[in-house]
Short mmCIF file of C-alpha atoms in Angstrom, two decimals:
data_model
loop_
_atom_site.label_atom_id
_atom_site.label_comp_id
_atom_site.label_asym_id
_atom_site.label_seq_id
_atom_site.Cartn_x
_atom_site.Cartn_y
_atom_site.Cartn_z
CA MET A 677 107.68 64.79 97.35
CA ALA A 678 104.29 66.54 96.98
CA ILE A 679 102.30 63.96 98.81
CA GLY A 680 105.03 63.56 101.46
CA GLY A 681 105.09 67.32 101.89
CA ALA A 682 101.26 67.78 102.07
CA ILE A 683 100.52 64.97 104.52
CA GLY A 684 101.27 66.62 107.86
CA VAL A 685 99.78 68.43 110.70
CA GLY A 686 96.61 69.33 108.63
CA LEU A 687 95.73 65.72 108.59
CA PHE A 688 97.38 64.41 111.76
CA LEU A 689 96.21 67.13 114.16
CA GLY A 690 93.93 69.48 112.29
CA SER A 691 91.47 66.56 111.52
CA ALA A 692 90.40 66.62 115.34
CA ASN A 693 89.08 70.27 114.72
CA ALA A 694 87.39 69.19 111.44
CA ILE A 695 85.69 66.26 113.15
CA HIS A 696 84.55 68.51 116.01
CA ASP A 697 83.11 71.08 113.69
CA ALA A 698 81.33 68.49 111.35
CA GLY A 699 80.89 65.05 113.01
CA PRO A 700 81.01 61.97 110.66
CA ALA A 701 80.04 64.44 107.69
CA VAL A 702 83.58 65.71 107.75
CA VAL A 703 84.19 62.89 105.23
CA LEU A 704 82.18 64.92 102.72
CA SER A 705 84.50 67.86 103.30
CA TYR A 706 87.49 65.87 102.62
CA VAL A 707 85.86 64.43 99.29
CA VAL A 708 85.02 67.85 98.03
CA ALA A 709 88.22 69.55 98.86
CA GLY A 710 90.21 66.66 97.49
CA GLY A 711 88.08 66.98 94.28
CA VAL A 712 88.90 70.53 94.04
CA VAL A 713 92.56 69.92 94.58
CA PHE A 714 92.50 67.37 91.78
CA LEU A 715 91.01 69.97 89.33
CA VAL A 716 93.64 72.53 90.35
CA LEU A 717 96.25 70.08 89.64
CA ARG A 718 94.96 69.09 86.31
CA ALA A 719 94.81 72.76 85.37
CA LEU A 720 98.30 73.19 86.47
CA GLY A 721 99.45 69.92 84.81
CA GLU A 722 98.00 71.16 81.43
CA MET A 723 99.94 74.37 81.56
CA ALA A 724 103.01 72.45 82.74
CA MET A 725 102.87 70.27 79.75
CA ASP A 726 103.28 73.25 77.60
CA ARG A 727 106.00 74.73 79.75
CA PRO A 728 107.57 72.50 82.27
CA ILE A 729 109.34 74.97 84.38
CA SER A 730 110.48 75.05 87.93
CA GLY A 731 108.69 78.21 88.51
CA SER A 732 105.46 76.55 87.83
CA PHE A 733 102.27 78.44 88.85
CA ALA A 734 104.06 81.76 89.64
CA SER A 735 105.46 81.81 86.16
CA TYR A 736 102.30 80.90 84.53
CA ALA A 737 100.63 83.62 86.37
CA GLY A 738 103.12 86.11 85.30
CA ALA A 739 102.86 84.82 81.74
CA MET A 740 99.16 84.74 81.44
CA LEU A 741 98.05 87.64 83.66
CA GLY A 742 101.10 89.90 83.81
CA PRO A 743 104.36 90.31 85.90
CA TRP A 744 102.34 91.60 88.82
CA ALA A 745 100.50 88.34 89.19
CA GLY A 746 103.90 86.45 88.89
CA PHE A 747 105.27 88.55 91.70
CA ALA A 748 102.09 88.22 94.11
CA THR A 749 101.87 84.61 93.57
CA ALA A 750 105.43 83.64 94.17
CA TRP A 751 105.58 85.83 97.35
CA THR A 752 102.22 84.52 98.60
CA TYR A 753 103.63 80.84 98.08
CA TRP A 754 106.50 81.90 100.24
CA LEU A 755 104.09 83.13 102.94
CA MET A 756 102.02 79.95 102.55
CA TRP A 757 105.14 77.82 103.47
CA MET A 758 106.17 80.16 106.21
CA THR A 759 102.89 79.83 107.90
CA THR A 760 102.87 76.06 107.14
CA VAL A 761 105.98 75.60 108.89
CA MET A 762 104.96 77.67 111.78
CA ALA A 763 102.00 75.36 112.11
CA GLU A 764 104.20 72.28 111.91
CA ILE A 765 106.69 73.45 114.60
CA THR A 766 103.41 74.25 116.69
CA ALA A 767 102.34 70.77 116.38
CA ILE A 768 105.80 69.44 117.24
CA GLY A 769 105.59 71.36 120.56
CA ILE A 770 102.12 69.81 121.07
CA TYR A 771 103.36 66.19 120.25
CA VAL A 772 106.37 66.41 122.46
CA ARG A 773 104.31 67.22 125.43
CA TYR A 774 102.57 63.79 125.13
CA PHE A 775 105.97 62.25 126.44
CA PHE A 776 106.96 65.34 128.71
CA PRO A 777 103.73 67.12 129.77
CA GLY A 778 105.53 69.78 131.65
CA THR A 779 107.41 71.06 128.61
CA PRO A 780 106.71 74.53 127.44
CA GLN A 781 105.08 74.28 123.95
CA TRP A 782 107.64 76.71 122.42
CA LEU A 783 110.74 74.92 123.52
CA PRO A 784 110.45 71.90 121.16
CA ALA A 785 109.40 74.14 118.33
CA LEU A 786 112.48 76.19 118.74
CA ILE A 787 114.86 73.24 118.89
CA ALA A 788 113.19 71.62 115.80
CA LEU A 789 113.62 75.02 113.87
CA VAL A 790 117.23 75.30 114.58
CA LEU A 791 117.79 71.79 113.62
CA LEU A 792 115.92 71.73 110.37
CA VAL A 793 117.55 75.10 109.34
CA SER A 794 120.88 73.62 109.98
CA VAL A 795 120.14 70.65 107.95
CA ASN A 796 119.08 72.84 104.87
CA LEU A 797 122.19 74.81 105.24
CA ILE A 798 124.42 71.80 104.96
CA SER A 799 123.56 70.52 101.53
CA VAL A 800 120.71 69.45 99.36
CA ARG A 801 121.66 65.88 99.71
CA TRP A 802 121.15 65.89 103.53
CA PHE A 803 117.75 67.53 102.85
CA GLY A 804 116.93 64.90 100.29
CA GLU A 805 117.91 61.86 102.36
CA ILE A 806 116.08 63.07 105.62
CA GLU A 807 113.08 64.08 103.66
CA PHE A 808 113.07 60.69 101.92
CA TRP A 809 112.76 58.79 105.25
CA PHE A 810 110.64 61.16 106.95
CA ALA A 811 107.94 60.89 103.97
CA LEU A 812 108.38 57.06 103.86
CA VAL A 813 107.70 56.71 107.72
CA LYS A 814 104.34 58.83 107.46
CA ILE A 815 103.14 57.17 104.47
CA LEU A 816 103.66 53.61 105.74
CA ALA A 817 102.23 54.68 109.07
CA ILE A 818 99.06 55.93 107.33
CA VAL A 819 98.86 52.69 105.30
CA THR A 820 99.14 50.58 108.34
CA PHE A 821 96.71 52.62 110.27
CA VAL A 822 93.99 52.23 107.58
CA VAL A 823 94.71 48.46 107.09
CA ALA A 824 94.90 47.69 110.81
CA GLY A 825 91.79 49.90 111.55
CA LEU A 826 89.79 48.15 108.79
CA ALA A 827 90.84 44.72 110.30
CA ILE A 828 89.83 45.85 113.78
CA VAL A 829 86.23 46.96 112.46
CA ALA A 830 85.89 43.72 110.55
CA PHE A 831 86.96 41.22 113.08
CA GLY A 832 86.86 43.10 116.25
CA LEU A 833 88.74 43.24 119.60
CA HIS A 834 86.94 41.91 122.65
CA HIS A 835 87.57 45.04 124.83
CA LEU A 836 86.44 47.47 122.15
CA GLY A 837 82.48 47.57 122.20
CA HIS A 838 82.16 50.82 120.46
CA HIS A 839 84.05 50.45 117.22
CA GLY A 840 82.23 49.83 113.77
CA ALA A 841 80.64 51.49 110.92
CA ALA A 842 77.71 52.37 113.09
CA ASN A 843 79.62 55.11 114.53
CA LEU A 844 79.15 56.95 111.22
CA TRP A 845 75.50 57.62 112.08
CA SER A 846 74.77 56.39 115.70
CA GLU A 847 75.95 59.50 117.70
CA GLY A 848 73.50 62.16 116.41
CA GLY A 849 73.23 60.88 112.71
CA PHE A 850 75.68 61.57 109.91
CA PHE A 851 75.15 65.32 110.24
CA PRO A 852 75.17 65.88 113.96
CA LYS A 853 76.17 69.60 113.47
CA GLY A 854 73.64 70.07 110.65
CA VAL A 855 74.22 70.63 106.84
CA LEU A 856 76.58 73.73 107.83
CA GLY A 857 78.95 71.40 109.65
CA PRO A 858 80.85 70.10 106.66
CA LEU A 859 80.99 73.67 105.36
CA VAL A 860 82.54 75.05 108.51
CA ALA A 861 85.15 72.30 108.46
CA LEU A 862 86.35 73.22 104.99
CA GLN A 863 88.73 75.77 106.28
CA ILE A 864 90.87 73.18 108.17
CA VAL A 865 90.35 70.54 105.60
CA THR A 866 91.58 72.75 102.85
CA TYR A 867 94.82 73.33 105.00
CA ALA A 868 95.20 69.56 105.05
CA PHE A 869 95.79 69.53 101.17
CA LEU A 870 98.24 72.40 101.23
CA GLY A 871 101.39 71.25 99.63
CA VAL A 872 100.06 68.87 96.90
CA GLU A 873 100.51 71.58 94.28
CA MET A 874 104.34 70.97 94.62
CA ILE A 875 103.95 68.58 91.60
CA GLY A 876 103.79 71.61 89.54
CA VAL A 877 106.91 73.04 91.22
CA THR A 878 108.81 69.86 90.47
CA ALA A 879 107.75 69.61 86.98
CA GLY A 880 110.93 71.49 85.79
CA GLU A 881 113.02 68.93 87.50
CA ALA A 882 111.67 65.77 86.12
CA ARG A 883 113.61 64.02 83.34
CA GLU A 884 110.60 63.42 81.09
CA PRO A 885 107.96 65.93 82.58
CA ARG A 886 105.52 65.48 79.51
CA ARG A 887 105.47 61.65 80.25
CA GLU A 888 105.71 61.47 84.04
CA LEU A 889 103.54 64.57 85.15
CA PRO A 890 100.17 63.28 83.79
CA LYS A 891 100.81 59.89 85.74
CA ALA A 892 101.76 61.59 88.82
CA ILE A 893 98.64 64.01 88.86
CA ASN A 894 96.34 61.13 88.01
CA ARG A 895 97.65 59.01 90.91
CA VAL A 896 96.83 61.88 93.21
CA ALA A 897 93.02 60.93 92.90
CA TRP A 898 93.35 57.41 94.67
CA ARG A 899 96.07 58.79 97.05
CA ILE A 900 93.74 61.17 98.44
CA LEU A 901 91.02 58.65 98.76
CA LEU A 902 93.57 56.39 100.76
CA PHE A 903 95.55 58.86 102.73
CA TYR A 904 92.78 61.47 103.66
CA VAL A 905 89.41 60.05 103.07
CA GLY A 906 90.27 56.51 104.13
CA ALA A 907 92.12 57.50 107.11
CA ILE A 908 89.31 59.88 108.48
CA VAL A 909 86.67 57.14 107.92
CA VAL A 910 88.75 54.69 109.88
CA ILE A 911 89.16 57.21 112.67
CA LEU A 912 85.34 57.73 112.82
CA MET A 913 84.64 53.97 112.73
CA LEU A 914 87.25 53.42 115.77
CA ILE A 915 86.22 56.39 117.86
CA PRO A 916 82.71 58.10 118.20
CA TRP A 917 83.10 61.50 116.74
CA ASN A 918 81.99 63.30 119.87
CA GLN A 919 84.99 61.34 121.91
CA VAL A 920 87.58 62.65 119.47
CA GLY A 921 89.74 64.89 121.81
CA MET A 922 90.82 68.43 120.91
CA GLY A 923 94.39 69.38 120.99
CA GLU A 924 95.85 65.95 120.29
CA SER A 925 96.04 63.77 117.24
CA PRO A 926 92.99 61.54 116.86
CA PHE A 927 95.28 59.00 115.24
CA VAL A 928 97.24 58.70 118.43
CA GLN A 929 93.89 58.67 120.55
CA ALA A 930 92.73 55.88 118.04
CA TRP A 931 95.73 53.64 119.15
CA GLN A 932 95.25 54.53 122.82
CA ASP A 933 91.69 53.31 122.60
CA ILE A 934 92.80 50.11 120.94
CA GLY A 935 95.08 49.33 123.76
CA ILE A 936 97.93 47.61 122.12
CA PRO A 937 100.92 48.37 124.62
CA GLY A 938 103.18 51.14 123.24
CA SER A 939 101.19 51.66 120.03
CA ALA A 940 99.89 55.14 120.81
CA ALA A 941 103.56 56.28 121.88
CA ILE A 942 104.86 54.88 118.54
CA PHE A 943 102.29 56.61 116.53
CA ASN A 944 102.98 59.82 118.46
CA VAL A 945 106.71 59.39 117.12
CA VAL A 946 105.27 58.89 113.60
CA VAL A 947 103.22 62.09 113.78
CA LEU A 948 106.20 64.01 115.30
CA THR A 949 108.23 62.68 112.39
CA SER A 950 105.48 63.96 109.93
CA ALA A 951 105.63 67.31 111.45
CA LEU A 952 109.35 67.32 111.01
CA SER A 953 109.16 66.13 107.49
CA SER A 954 106.61 68.93 106.44
CA SER A 955 108.68 71.61 108.24
CA ASN A 956 111.97 70.41 106.46
CA CYS A 957 110.17 70.46 103.19
CA GLY A 958 108.56 73.95 103.90
CA ILE A 959 112.07 75.42 104.71
CA PHE A 960 113.54 73.93 101.59
CA ILE A 961 110.63 75.29 99.28
CA SER A 962 110.38 78.75 100.73
CA ALA A 963 114.05 79.35 100.49
CA ARG A 964 114.08 78.23 96.84
CA MET A 965 111.17 80.58 96.20
CA LEU A 966 113.27 83.51 97.75
CA TYR A 967 116.17 82.35 95.47
CA THR A 968 113.80 82.51 92.35
CA LEU A 969 112.30 85.85 93.30
CA ALA A 970 115.96 87.23 93.66
CA GLY A 971 116.67 85.98 90.25
CA ASP A 972 113.52 87.83 88.75
CA ASP A 973 114.60 91.01 90.51
CA HIS A 974 111.63 90.63 92.85
CA ALA A 975 113.67 90.34 95.93
CA PRO A 976 117.04 91.52 97.06
CA ARG A 977 119.73 89.88 94.76
CA ARG A 978 121.72 88.69 97.56
CA LEU A 979 119.00 86.22 98.42
CA GLY A 980 120.09 84.45 95.04
CA ASP A 981 123.54 83.89 96.24
CA LEU A 982 124.65 80.09 96.76
CA SER A 983 127.03 78.72 99.39
CA ARG A 984 130.02 76.59 98.83
CA THR A 985 127.60 73.72 99.18
CA ARG A 986 125.43 75.17 96.55
CA VAL A 987 122.48 76.17 98.78
CA PRO A 988 120.86 79.51 98.94
CA ALA A 989 122.16 80.07 102.40
CA LEU A 990 120.99 83.48 103.01
CA ALA A 991 117.45 82.84 101.74
CA ILE A 992 117.33 79.81 104.22
CA MET A 993 118.49 81.93 107.06
CA VAL A 994 116.11 84.77 106.26
CA SER A 995 113.16 82.19 106.14
CA GLY A 996 114.44 80.78 109.47
CA VAL A 997 114.37 84.38 111.22
CA VAL A 998 110.70 84.97 110.02
CA LEU A 999 109.70 81.49 111.32
CA LEU A 1000 110.67 82.88 114.77
CA ILE A 1001 107.10 84.52 114.60
CA GLY A 1002 105.83 81.11 115.24
CA ILE A 1003 107.95 80.56 118.24
CA VAL A 1004 106.70 84.00 119.58
CA LEU A 1005 103.10 82.87 119.05
CA ASN A 1006 103.72 79.72 120.90
CA ILE A 1007 105.00 81.63 123.79
CA PHE A 1008 102.12 84.15 124.18
CA ILE A 1009 99.15 82.45 122.76
CA PRO A 1010 99.81 78.55 122.70
CA ALA A 1011 96.20 77.67 122.76
CA GLN A 1012 95.24 79.88 119.76
CA ALA A 1013 98.74 79.70 117.86
CA PHE A 1014 97.74 76.57 115.60
CA SER A 1015 94.27 77.79 114.60
CA TYR A 1016 95.51 81.36 113.79
CA ILE A 1017 98.54 80.11 111.76
CA THR A 1018 96.56 77.58 109.81
CA SER A 1019 93.79 79.98 108.87
CA VAL A 1020 96.36 82.31 107.41
CA ALA A 1021 98.03 79.69 105.43
CA THR A 1022 94.73 78.57 104.09
CA VAL A 1023 94.17 82.22 102.75
CA ALA A 1024 97.64 82.00 101.10
CA VAL A 1025 96.89 78.62 99.42
CA LEU A 1026 93.56 79.86 98.22
CA TRP A 1027 95.21 82.86 96.26
CA VAL A 1028 97.57 80.34 94.58
CA TRP A 1029 94.87 77.97 93.57
CA ALA A 1030 92.78 80.85 92.29
CA MET A 1031 95.81 82.24 90.30
CA VAL A 1032 96.07 78.72 88.77
CA ALA A 1033 92.46 78.49 87.82
CA ILE A 1034 92.46 82.04 86.32
CA SER A 1035 95.70 81.66 84.53
CA HIS A 1036 94.47 78.40 83.02
CA LEU A 1037 91.33 80.25 81.71
CA VAL A 1038 93.55 82.72 79.93
CA TYR A 1039 95.72 79.72 78.58
CA ARG A 1040 92.83 78.03 77.14
CA THR A 1041 91.76 81.13 75.41
CA LYS A 1042 95.27 81.39 73.95
CA VAL A 1043 95.05 77.81 72.74
CA ARG A 1044 91.62 78.48 71.15
CA GLU A 1045 93.23 81.51 69.24
CA GLY A 1046 96.00 79.31 67.91
CA LEU A 1047 98.51 81.13 69.95
CA LEU A 1048 99.55 77.97 72.00
CA PRO A 1049 99.63 74.33 71.22
CA ARG A 1050 96.70 72.02 72.29
CA GLN A 1051 97.70 69.52 74.86
CA ASP A 1052 96.50 65.89 75.12
CA PHE A 1053 96.32 66.07 78.68
CA ARG A 1054 93.77 68.67 79.72
CA LEU A 1055 91.50 69.84 82.46
CA PRO A 1056 88.23 68.18 81.81
CA GLY A 1057 85.23 70.31 81.78
CA SER A 1058 86.97 73.50 81.51
CA PRO A 1059 85.81 76.42 81.59
CA TRP A 1060 83.10 75.20 83.92
CA THR A 1061 85.61 73.24 86.24
CA ASN A 1062 87.64 76.34 86.43
CA LEU A 1063 84.54 78.09 87.79
CA VAL A 1064 84.08 75.22 90.21
CA ILE A 1065 87.48 75.86 91.65
CA LEU A 1066 86.87 79.50 91.96
CA ALA A 1067 83.49 79.07 93.52
CA PHE A 1068 85.08 76.79 96.06
CA ILE A 1069 87.64 79.63 96.92
CA VAL A 1070 84.97 82.08 97.34
CA LEU A 1071 83.01 79.69 99.67
CA VAL A 1072 86.06 79.04 101.95
CA VAL A 1073 86.73 82.86 102.08
CA VAL A 1074 83.09 83.56 103.10
CA LEU A 1075 83.37 80.85 105.76
CA LEU A 1076 86.50 82.51 107.13
CA PHE A 1077 84.72 85.67 107.32
CA VAL A 1078 81.75 84.41 109.34
CA THR A 1079 83.73 82.07 111.52
CA LYS A 1080 84.64 84.03 114.72
CA ASP A 1081 88.15 82.51 115.44
CA GLN A 1082 89.21 82.76 111.69
CA HIS A 1083 88.91 86.60 111.22
CA ILE A 1084 92.46 86.92 111.87
CA ALA A 1085 93.21 85.37 108.49
CA LEU A 1086 91.38 87.91 106.65
CA TYR A 1087 92.99 90.70 108.59
CA ALA A 1088 96.32 89.21 107.83
CA GLY A 1089 95.28 88.72 104.19
CA GLY A 1090 94.47 92.55 103.95
CA VAL A 1091 97.87 93.44 105.43
CA TRP A 1092 99.80 91.07 103.10
CA ALA A 1093 97.99 92.59 100.08
CA LEU A 1094 99.22 96.04 101.12
CA LEU A 1095 102.62 94.76 101.54
CA LEU A 1096 102.56 93.11 98.14
CA ALA A 1097 101.30 96.43 96.52
CA ALA A 1098 104.25 98.51 98.08
CA GLY A 1099 106.77 95.85 97.24
CA TRP A 1100 105.51 95.63 93.63
CA THR A 1101 105.76 99.48 93.45
CA ILE A 1102 109.18 99.51 94.92
CA THR A 1103 110.74 96.90 92.70
CA ARG A 1104 109.19 98.43 89.50
CA ARG A 1105 110.66 101.94 90.44
CA ALA A 1106 113.97 100.27 91.12
CA LYS A 1107 114.10 98.47 87.81
CA ARG A 1108 113.17 101.82 86.06
CA ARG A 1109 116.14 103.60 87.77
CA LEU A 1110 118.58 100.85 87.18
CA ALA A 1111 117.68 100.06 83.49
CA PRO A 1112 120.09 102.59 82.06
CA LEU A 1113 122.94 101.25 84.27
CA ILE A 1114 121.96 97.65 83.15
CA GLU A 1115 121.84 98.61 79.39
CA LEU A 1116 125.36 100.54 79.72
CA ALA A 1117 126.93 97.28 81.47
CA ALA A 1118 125.60 95.18 78.64
CA GLU A 1119 127.15 97.46 75.93
CA VAL A 1120 130.42 97.44 77.73
CA LYS A 1121 130.35 93.64 78.03
#
């Protein structure tokens, strides 16, 4: 579910922006970001081996750093998925225009949003069935793309004269945008890995988490190499980097260049399915996060109510209403909507990853002091690898600050921090006022 939820618009559409920023050297951006993601998962996995719970990193942040950290991390994770779904439905609008160029970008996005919220309201079974097939389609599509692309590069097609490994250095060298190119691309590349941390969220649902979790996390390494690095390398060998179009999926463009009848249209359906999959997953996770927050008294308690079909209906509907912000952006600024939304999502996931790294540092301190048991499955190289994670996060934040089009993310991050501070203050005061009533009710019971 984590890999299926993570593979979406960040790879299928955002990779065009990343290639434009860095050229062939964007491969390094994916390798570096993928390595950091793997370290984050190992840190998360070590803590999950001790406490395999559904709250995952938000619960660990609360336990290691204090209740405020759990509150802020849980709400920020909800924001992350809100902005991610906004980006995915924006991509849906772009993909549909491939078939119907005159369609306004916001209309398919709105239809998709209403459809997916309805599916999530029906039952968990419907969500699971649809998500299984969505995830299967996109994973098989990427594997097919990589295998077919390598075969074309190896054996060639008579009408393709520009494909081959030489594309990695023939158009201005491997670093056509200079050494800074791969750094500038890190923002959108980081966004492409958003969602992989769901492995930690699902730890509490596994039958044997202490046996299955290490396997799942270690498998992420080669899956990152195949699904992300492998796919990008194939694209760059099939299409010279400076011919990759902006505003469309380079995967679809590659099939168009290959010229197999109908292949581009078929893959456009695949990337459309991928966006629907990630949106479906995002609505599911965000609603469950609101449900968890309500149970911890960090959100209105009614958000924790379940419907007759055992789904948090109000939490789903609230998330759906918030997602209408994405529709508004697609109406008024369709050209900038994707870039703005993904930059805000990146800031949110950076906070989550930072909390994992810092919580793990505190966790290791407690282990050394004998307060917590030592695990066999550990983050290698800690505490230095924790510092690598945090240095990467600081680097991406700095890049957002110096990149003109990404300033909106930092402004949004500042506003979000103020909202979190206000929310924390309000909930703490409410708890203090209700504490005597809760104690009285307990005594009466």
